[in-house]
């Protein structure tokens, strides 16, 4: 650590920007480094964002698209942070302090964090110890199931954010607290220097070898990245790009592997279908297969309704329950606004000679 730094707010971090900045200014601050919400995405542990999202965001090349539902969820989380912190303080007896804003590591300026809260112990009415980081989360049980908030340890995403808070601030304690519907849970993390060092190394490599170097990372396999790639570039109809011999060789390898995977998928799909049909045949006119003390499997009429078959079998009844709905006239839009129609079509990958 530099001996000349005197403006430290934590053992290893100084204040880069105060809390409460206007959103556009806050976004500019975030682009100066890697924050806690970026780390899970870089490590491939975020379902909504991947390394390519982070790279484009930090380079200022990602158009901000704020979906109303996600925006509402984010605002809800921010408003409930204070309640989560208050419940945490009541249950633990620890002192919780508001975040001062964006913190920056003194020796690694690209390491940034906006901790939700700082946590301190208190003795005789005075704060003691170096403090720690508190991550505050709010979830519905529907959204919490996939993160496993009922386990003995916190979900990976919030834990990664809390460890990153320790990495930037130099604190050696961290907690994760969550309000899941009306149930409150909290966890104390076991400090792991090896994990933090490994995380800092990987994220540092990403910052220097991709963001600063201007080298995009591999896109990965997230559905969210597929959606990003579909709308990343403005493309002209039937525009072409000639590949160099090296690019051709790499593309041929990818295409060959893609063909292998498609063949494997067909084989697995047939095998899966055969197994499921055997299970269905064994049930006959029953819906549930039982074994002593447990249910083996079921085959119930609880799937999608088949309107076409229903209309064919019961045309008068179908007419009785017919209703009219407003739909977008896509054909008319295509005729009168072809450019707008094309801009909102998905890009579809096709390989000549493929049977997919």
Short mmCIF file of N, CA, C and O in Angstrom, two decimals, residues 249-349:
data_model
loop_
_atom_site.label_atom_id
_atom_site.label_comp_id
_atom_site.label_asym_id
_atom_site.label_seq_id
_atom_site.Cartn_x
_atom_site.Cartn_y
_atom_site.Cartn_z
N UNK A 249 -10.33 -21.07 -40.99
CA UNK A 249 -9.96 -22.29 -40.30
C UNK A 249 -10.66 -22.39 -38.95
O UNK A 249 -11.17 -23.46 -38.57
N UNK A 250 -10.72 -21.29 -38.21
CA UNK A 250 -11.38 -21.29 -36.92
C UNK A 250 -12.89 -21.50 -37.07
O UNK A 250 -13.51 -22.25 -36.31
N UNK A 251 -13.48 -20.82 -38.07
CA UNK A 251 -14.92 -20.98 -38.31
C UNK A 251 -15.25 -22.42 -38.70
O UNK A 251 -16.25 -22.98 -38.26
N UNK A 252 -14.41 -23.04 -39.53
CA UNK A 252 -14.64 -24.42 -39.93
C UNK A 252 -14.63 -25.36 -38.72
O UNK A 252 -15.42 -26.31 -38.63
N UNK A 253 -13.72 -25.10 -37.78
CA UNK A 253 -13.67 -25.92 -36.56
C UNK A 253 -14.96 -25.78 -35.76
O UNK A 253 -15.54 -26.77 -35.28
N UNK A 254 -15.42 -24.53 -35.62
CA UNK A 254 -16.65 -24.29 -34.87
C UNK A 254 -17.85 -24.92 -35.56
O UNK A 254 -18.73 -25.50 -34.90
N UNK A 255 -17.91 -24.80 -36.88
CA UNK A 255 -19.02 -25.38 -37.63
C UNK A 255 -19.03 -26.90 -37.52
O UNK A 255 -20.08 -27.53 -37.35
N UNK A 256 -17.83 -27.51 -37.59
CA UNK A 256 -17.74 -28.97 -37.46
C UNK A 256 -18.19 -29.43 -36.08
O UNK A 256 -18.93 -30.41 -35.94
N UNK A 257 -17.76 -28.70 -35.04
CA UNK A 257 -18.18 -29.06 -33.68
C UNK A 257 -19.67 -28.85 -33.50
O UNK A 257 -20.34 -29.64 -32.82
N UNK A 258 -20.19 -27.79 -34.10
CA UNK A 258 -21.64 -27.53 -34.04
C UNK A 258 -22.41 -28.69 -34.66
O UNK A 258 -23.43 -29.13 -34.12
N UNK A 259 -21.90 -29.19 -35.81
CA UNK A 259 -22.57 -30.31 -36.49
C UNK A 259 -22.56 -31.56 -35.60
O UNK A 259 -23.55 -32.28 -35.51
N UNK A 260 -21.43 -31.79 -34.93
CA UNK A 260 -21.35 -32.94 -34.01
C UNK A 260 -22.37 -32.82 -32.88
O UNK A 260 -23.04 -33.80 -32.54
N UNK A 261 -22.49 -31.63 -32.32
CA UNK A 261 -23.41 -31.43 -31.21
C UNK A 261 -24.86 -31.58 -31.66
O UNK A 261 -25.70 -32.12 -30.92
N UNK A 262 -25.17 -31.10 -32.87
CA UNK A 262 -26.53 -31.26 -33.39
C UNK A 262 -26.87 -32.73 -33.59
O UNK A 262 -27.99 -33.16 -33.27
N UNK A 263 -25.91 -33.50 -34.10
CA UNK A 263 -26.14 -34.94 -34.27
C UNK A 263 -26.34 -35.61 -32.91
O UNK A 263 -27.21 -36.49 -32.76
N UNK A 264 -25.51 -35.21 -31.92
CA UNK A 264 -25.66 -35.78 -30.58
C UNK A 264 -27.02 -35.42 -29.99
O UNK A 264 -27.66 -36.24 -29.33
N UNK A 265 -27.45 -34.19 -30.24
CA UNK A 265 -28.75 -33.77 -29.72
C UNK A 265 -29.88 -34.59 -30.31
O UNK A 265 -30.82 -34.97 -29.61
N UNK A 266 -29.79 -34.87 -31.62
CA UNK A 266 -30.83 -35.70 -32.25
C UNK A 266 -30.86 -37.10 -31.65
O UNK A 266 -31.93 -37.65 -31.37
N UNK A 267 -29.66 -37.67 -31.44
CA UNK A 267 -29.58 -39.00 -30.84
C UNK A 267 -30.15 -39.00 -29.44
O UNK A 267 -30.95 -39.89 -29.07
N UNK A 268 -29.77 -38.02 -28.64
CA UNK A 268 -30.27 -37.93 -27.27
C UNK A 268 -31.77 -37.68 -27.24
O UNK A 268 -32.48 -38.22 -26.37
N UNK A 269 -32.28 -36.88 -28.19
CA UNK A 269 -33.71 -36.62 -28.23
C UNK A 269 -34.50 -37.88 -28.52
O UNK A 269 -35.54 -38.14 -27.92
N UNK A 270 -33.98 -38.70 -29.46
CA UNK A 270 -34.66 -39.97 -29.76
C UNK A 270 -34.62 -40.91 -28.56
O UNK A 270 -35.61 -41.56 -28.23
N UNK A 271 -33.44 -40.98 -27.89
CA UNK A 271 -33.32 -41.85 -26.73
C UNK A 271 -34.23 -41.38 -25.59
O UNK A 271 -34.87 -42.19 -24.92
N UNK A 272 -34.28 -40.06 -25.40
CA UNK A 272 -35.15 -39.50 -24.37
C UNK A 272 -36.61 -39.82 -24.68
O UNK A 272 -37.38 -40.21 -23.78
N UNK A 273 -37.01 -39.65 -25.95
CA UNK A 273 -38.38 -39.95 -26.34
C UNK A 273 -38.74 -41.40 -26.11
O UNK A 273 -39.85 -41.73 -25.66
N UNK A 274 -37.79 -42.30 -26.42
CA UNK A 274 -38.03 -43.73 -26.21
C UNK A 274 -38.24 -44.04 -24.73
O UNK A 274 -39.16 -44.80 -24.36
N UNK A 275 -37.39 -43.48 -23.87
CA UNK A 275 -37.52 -43.72 -22.43
C UNK A 275 -38.84 -43.17 -21.90
O UNK A 275 -39.55 -43.84 -21.13
N UNK A 276 -39.21 -41.95 -22.31
CA UNK A 276 -40.45 -41.35 -21.82
C UNK A 276 -41.66 -42.13 -22.30
O UNK A 276 -42.65 -42.29 -21.55
N UNK A 277 -41.64 -42.64 -23.53
CA UNK A 277 -42.77 -43.43 -24.02
C UNK A 277 -42.91 -44.74 -23.26
O UNK A 277 -44.02 -45.23 -23.02
N UNK A 278 -41.79 -45.35 -22.87
CA UNK A 278 -41.84 -46.57 -22.07
C UNK A 278 -42.49 -46.29 -20.71
O UNK A 278 -43.31 -47.07 -20.21
N UNK A 279 -42.10 -45.14 -20.10
CA UNK A 279 -42.69 -44.77 -18.82
C UNK A 279 -44.20 -44.51 -18.96
O UNK A 279 -45.00 -44.93 -18.11
N UNK A 280 -44.60 -43.84 -20.04
CA UNK A 280 -46.02 -43.55 -20.28
C UNK A 280 -46.81 -44.84 -20.49
O UNK A 280 -47.91 -45.01 -19.96
N UNK A 281 -46.24 -45.76 -21.28
CA UNK A 281 -46.93 -47.01 -21.57
C UNK A 281 -47.17 -47.83 -20.31
O UNK A 281 -48.20 -48.51 -20.16
N UNK A 282 -46.23 -47.75 -19.37
CA UNK A 282 -46.37 -48.52 -18.13
C UNK A 282 -47.48 -47.97 -17.23
O UNK A 282 -48.00 -48.69 -16.37
N UNK A 283 -47.87 -46.71 -17.41
CA UNK A 283 -48.95 -46.15 -16.60
C UNK A 283 -50.32 -46.54 -17.13
O UNK A 283 -51.27 -46.67 -16.35
N UNK A 284 -50.45 -46.69 -18.44
CA UNK A 284 -51.75 -47.02 -19.00
C UNK A 284 -52.78 -45.94 -18.71
O UNK A 284 -52.57 -44.77 -19.02
N UNK A 285 -53.91 -46.34 -18.06
CA UNK A 285 -54.97 -45.37 -17.78
C UNK A 285 -54.81 -44.70 -16.42
O UNK A 285 -55.70 -43.98 -15.96
N UNK A 286 -53.70 -44.92 -15.76
CA UNK A 286 -53.43 -44.23 -14.49
C UNK A 286 -52.62 -42.96 -14.75
O UNK A 286 -52.04 -42.79 -15.82
N UNK A 287 -52.62 -42.07 -13.76
CA UNK A 287 -51.88 -40.81 -13.90
C UNK A 287 -50.62 -40.76 -13.06
O UNK A 287 -49.70 -40.01 -13.38
N UNK A 288 -50.55 -41.53 -11.97
CA UNK A 288 -49.44 -41.44 -11.04
C UNK A 288 -48.88 -42.83 -10.75
O UNK A 288 -49.63 -43.76 -10.48
N UNK A 289 -47.55 -42.97 -10.87
CA UNK A 289 -46.88 -44.22 -10.54
C UNK A 289 -46.33 -44.14 -9.13
O UNK A 289 -45.61 -43.19 -8.80
N UNK A 290 -46.67 -45.11 -8.29
CA UNK A 290 -46.28 -45.08 -6.89
C UNK A 290 -45.35 -46.23 -6.55
O UNK A 290 -45.42 -47.31 -7.15
N UNK A 291 -44.50 -45.98 -5.59
CA UNK A 291 -43.68 -47.02 -4.96
C UNK A 291 -43.92 -46.89 -3.46
O UNK A 291 -44.47 -45.88 -3.00
N UNK A 292 -43.56 -47.88 -2.67
CA UNK A 292 -43.79 -47.78 -1.22
C UNK A 292 -43.17 -46.51 -0.65
O UNK A 292 -41.96 -46.30 -0.70
N UNK A 293 -44.02 -45.64 -0.15
CA UNK A 293 -43.56 -44.43 0.52
C UNK A 293 -43.18 -43.27 -0.38
O UNK A 293 -42.74 -42.23 0.11
N UNK A 294 -43.34 -43.39 -1.69
CA UNK A 294 -42.96 -42.26 -2.55
C UNK A 294 -43.64 -42.34 -3.92
O UNK A 294 -44.14 -43.40 -4.32
N UNK A 295 -43.65 -41.20 -4.60
CA UNK A 295 -44.17 -41.13 -5.97
C UNK A 295 -43.01 -41.30 -6.94
O UNK A 295 -41.99 -40.62 -6.83
N UNK A 296 -43.18 -42.21 -7.90
CA UNK A 296 -42.14 -42.44 -8.91
C UNK A 296 -42.18 -41.37 -9.99
O UNK A 296 -41.19 -40.70 -10.26
N UNK A 297 -43.33 -41.23 -10.63
CA UNK A 297 -43.50 -40.21 -11.67
C UNK A 297 -44.99 -40.10 -11.96
O UNK A 297 -45.81 -40.89 -11.47
N UNK A 298 -45.34 -39.10 -12.76
CA UNK A 298 -46.75 -38.90 -13.13
C UNK A 298 -46.85 -38.53 -14.60
O UNK A 298 -45.89 -38.08 -15.22
N UNK A 299 -48.05 -38.76 -15.14
CA UNK A 299 -48.36 -38.37 -16.52
C UNK A 299 -49.80 -37.89 -16.53
O UNK A 299 -50.73 -38.66 -16.71
N UNK A 300 -49.95 -36.59 -16.25
CA UNK A 300 -51.28 -36.01 -16.06
C UNK A 300 -51.67 -35.12 -17.23
O UNK A 300 -50.82 -34.66 -17.99
N UNK A 301 -52.96 -34.86 -17.30
CA UNK A 301 -53.45 -33.90 -18.29
C UNK A 301 -53.37 -32.49 -17.70
O UNK A 301 -54.38 -31.85 -17.41
N UNK A 302 -52.18 -32.04 -17.50
CA UNK A 302 -51.97 -30.70 -16.94
C UNK A 302 -51.01 -29.87 -17.78
O UNK A 302 -50.42 -28.91 -17.32
N UNK A 303 -50.82 -30.28 -19.04
CA UNK A 303 -49.93 -29.54 -19.94
C UNK A 303 -50.68 -28.49 -20.74
O UNK A 303 -51.78 -28.06 -20.36
N UNK A 304 -50.10 -28.08 -21.86
CA UNK A 304 -50.72 -27.06 -22.70
C UNK A 304 -52.02 -27.57 -23.32
O UNK A 304 -52.12 -28.73 -23.72
N UNK A 305 -52.99 -26.67 -23.40
CA UNK A 305 -54.26 -26.98 -24.05
C UNK A 305 -54.06 -27.02 -25.56
O UNK A 305 -53.27 -26.25 -26.10
N UNK A 306 -54.79 -27.94 -26.26
CA UNK A 306 -54.65 -28.09 -27.71
C UNK A 306 -55.87 -27.48 -28.40
O UNK A 306 -56.87 -28.17 -28.66
N UNK A 307 -55.85 -26.16 -28.71
CA UNK A 307 -57.05 -25.50 -29.27
C UNK A 307 -57.44 -26.03 -30.65
O UNK A 307 -58.64 -26.12 -30.96
N UNK A 308 -56.46 -26.39 -31.48
CA UNK A 308 -56.80 -26.88 -32.82
C UNK A 308 -57.58 -28.18 -32.75
O UNK A 308 -58.62 -28.34 -33.40
N UNK A 309 -57.12 -29.13 -31.93
CA UNK A 309 -57.83 -30.40 -31.79
C UNK A 309 -59.21 -30.18 -31.18
O UNK A 309 -60.17 -30.86 -31.53
N UNK A 310 -59.31 -29.23 -30.24
CA UNK A 310 -60.59 -28.95 -29.60
C UNK A 310 -61.59 -28.40 -30.63
O UNK A 310 -62.76 -28.79 -30.64
N UNK A 311 -61.11 -27.48 -31.49
CA UNK A 311 -62.02 -26.91 -32.50
C UNK A 311 -62.52 -28.00 -33.45
O UNK A 311 -63.68 -27.99 -33.86
N UNK A 312 -61.61 -28.89 -33.85
CA UNK A 312 -62.00 -29.96 -34.77
C UNK A 312 -62.98 -30.93 -34.13
O UNK A 312 -63.91 -31.41 -34.78
N UNK A 313 -62.80 -31.21 -32.83
CA UNK A 313 -63.67 -32.17 -32.16
C UNK A 313 -65.00 -31.54 -31.71
O UNK A 313 -66.03 -32.21 -31.70
N UNK A 314 -64.99 -30.26 -31.36
CA UNK A 314 -66.19 -29.60 -30.83
C UNK A 314 -66.34 -28.22 -31.45
O UNK A 314 -66.16 -27.19 -30.78
N UNK A 315 -66.66 -28.12 -32.74
CA UNK A 315 -66.70 -26.82 -33.41
C UNK A 315 -67.73 -25.85 -32.82
O UNK A 315 -67.45 -24.65 -32.69
N UNK A 316 -68.92 -26.35 -32.44
CA UNK A 316 -69.94 -25.44 -31.89
C UNK A 316 -69.51 -24.91 -30.52
O UNK A 316 -69.68 -23.72 -30.22
N UNK A 317 -68.99 -25.78 -29.71
CA UNK A 317 -68.53 -25.36 -28.39
C UNK A 317 -67.36 -24.39 -28.50
O UNK A 317 -67.25 -23.42 -27.75
N UNK A 318 -66.48 -24.66 -29.46
CA UNK A 318 -65.34 -23.77 -29.68
C UNK A 318 -65.81 -22.38 -30.09
O UNK A 318 -65.27 -21.37 -29.64
N UNK A 319 -66.84 -22.32 -30.94
CA UNK A 319 -67.37 -21.03 -31.38
C UNK A 319 -67.98 -20.27 -30.20
O UNK A 319 -67.89 -19.04 -30.13
N UNK A 320 -68.57 -21.00 -29.26
CA UNK A 320 -69.18 -20.38 -28.10
C UNK A 320 -68.15 -19.69 -27.22
O UNK A 320 -68.42 -18.66 -26.60
N UNK A 321 -66.95 -20.26 -27.18
CA UNK A 321 -65.90 -19.71 -26.32
C UNK A 321 -64.82 -18.95 -27.10
O UNK A 321 -63.73 -18.72 -26.60
N UNK A 322 -65.14 -18.59 -28.34
CA UNK A 322 -64.21 -17.82 -29.16
C UNK A 322 -64.20 -16.37 -28.69
O UNK A 322 -65.24 -15.81 -28.36
N UNK A 323 -63.03 -15.74 -28.65
CA UNK A 323 -62.95 -14.33 -28.32
C UNK A 323 -61.96 -13.65 -29.25
O UNK A 323 -61.04 -14.27 -29.77
N UNK A 324 -62.17 -12.37 -29.45
CA UNK A 324 -61.32 -11.59 -30.34
C UNK A 324 -60.30 -10.83 -29.51
O UNK A 324 -60.63 -10.26 -28.46
N UNK A 325 -59.08 -10.82 -29.98
CA UNK A 325 -58.03 -10.07 -29.28
C UNK A 325 -57.31 -9.18 -30.27
O UNK A 325 -57.24 -9.47 -31.48
N UNK A 326 -56.76 -8.07 -29.76
CA UNK A 326 -55.98 -7.17 -30.60
C UNK A 326 -54.58 -7.73 -30.77
O UNK A 326 -53.92 -8.09 -29.78
N UNK A 327 -54.14 -7.86 -32.03
CA UNK A 327 -52.80 -8.34 -32.31
C UNK A 327 -52.13 -7.38 -33.29
O UNK A 327 -52.79 -6.66 -34.03
N UNK A 328 -50.82 -7.37 -33.24
CA UNK A 328 -50.06 -6.53 -34.16
C UNK A 328 -50.13 -7.12 -35.57
O UNK A 328 -49.86 -8.31 -35.77
N UNK A 329 -50.50 -6.30 -36.53
CA UNK A 329 -50.59 -6.76 -37.93
C UNK A 329 -49.18 -6.73 -38.52
O UNK A 329 -48.76 -5.76 -39.15
N UNK A 330 -48.45 -7.82 -38.31
CA UNK A 330 -47.05 -7.88 -38.72
C UNK A 330 -46.91 -7.83 -40.24
O UNK A 330 -45.98 -7.22 -40.78
N UNK A 331 -47.83 -8.48 -40.95
CA UNK A 331 -47.77 -8.47 -42.42
C UNK A 331 -47.91 -7.06 -42.97
O UNK A 331 -47.18 -6.67 -43.90
N UNK A 332 -48.85 -6.29 -42.41
CA UNK A 332 -49.03 -4.91 -42.88
C UNK A 332 -47.81 -4.06 -42.53
O UNK A 332 -47.36 -3.23 -43.32
N UNK A 333 -47.25 -4.28 -41.32
CA UNK A 333 -46.04 -3.55 -40.93
C UNK A 333 -44.90 -3.86 -41.89
O UNK A 333 -44.16 -2.96 -42.31
N UNK A 334 -44.76 -5.12 -42.27
CA UNK A 334 -43.71 -5.52 -43.20
C UNK A 334 -43.88 -4.84 -44.55
O UNK A 334 -42.90 -4.43 -45.19
N UNK A 335 -45.13 -4.70 -44.99
CA UNK A 335 -45.41 -4.09 -46.29
C UNK A 335 -45.15 -2.59 -46.29
O UNK A 335 -44.52 -2.05 -47.20
N UNK A 336 -45.61 -1.90 -45.23
CA UNK A 336 -45.56 -0.44 -45.22
C UNK A 336 -44.32 0.13 -44.52
O UNK A 336 -43.93 1.27 -44.79
N UNK A 337 -43.73 -0.66 -43.61
CA UNK A 337 -42.55 -0.19 -42.89
C UNK A 337 -41.47 -1.28 -42.89
O UNK A 337 -41.10 -1.82 -41.83
N UNK A 338 -40.95 -1.62 -44.07
CA UNK A 338 -40.02 -2.76 -44.15
C UNK A 338 -38.76 -2.60 -43.30
O UNK A 338 -38.27 -3.56 -42.74
N UNK A 339 -38.23 -1.37 -43.21
CA UNK A 339 -37.02 -1.16 -42.42
C UNK A 339 -37.27 -1.39 -40.93
O UNK A 339 -36.46 -2.03 -40.24
N UNK A 340 -38.39 -0.87 -40.44
CA UNK A 340 -38.74 -1.07 -39.04
C UNK A 340 -39.00 -2.55 -38.77
O UNK A 340 -38.61 -3.09 -37.73
N UNK A 341 -39.68 -3.22 -39.68
CA UNK A 341 -39.97 -4.65 -39.53
C UNK A 341 -38.67 -5.45 -39.43
O UNK A 341 -38.50 -6.31 -38.57
N UNK A 342 -37.73 -5.13 -40.30
CA UNK A 342 -36.47 -5.87 -40.33
C UNK A 342 -35.65 -5.62 -39.06
O UNK A 342 -35.00 -6.52 -38.54
N UNK A 343 -35.70 -4.39 -38.54
CA UNK A 343 -34.89 -4.04 -37.37
C UNK A 343 -35.28 -4.86 -36.14
O UNK A 343 -34.47 -5.08 -35.25
N UNK A 344 -36.52 -5.34 -36.10
CA UNK A 344 -37.00 -6.08 -34.92
C UNK A 344 -37.12 -7.58 -35.19
O UNK A 344 -37.71 -8.29 -34.39
N UNK A 345 -36.56 -8.04 -36.29
CA UNK A 345 -36.51 -9.48 -36.54
C UNK A 345 -35.26 -10.06 -35.87
O UNK A 345 -34.21 -9.43 -35.83
N UNK A 346 -35.38 -11.26 -35.36
CA UNK A 346 -34.23 -11.92 -34.75
C UNK A 346 -33.24 -12.34 -35.84
O UNK A 346 -33.64 -12.64 -36.97
N UNK A 347 -31.97 -12.33 -35.50
CA UNK A 347 -30.96 -12.84 -36.42
C UNK A 347 -30.83 -14.35 -36.22
O UNK A 347 -30.70 -14.82 -35.08
N UNK A 348 -30.90 -15.10 -37.30
CA UNK A 348 -30.92 -16.56 -37.22
C UNK A 348 -29.64 -17.10 -37.85
O UNK A 348 -29.28 -16.74 -38.98
N UNK A 349 -28.94 -17.96 -37.11
CA UNK A 349 -27.71 -18.56 -37.61
C UNK A 349 -28.05 -19.73 -38.51
O UNK A 349 -28.79 -20.64 -38.13
#
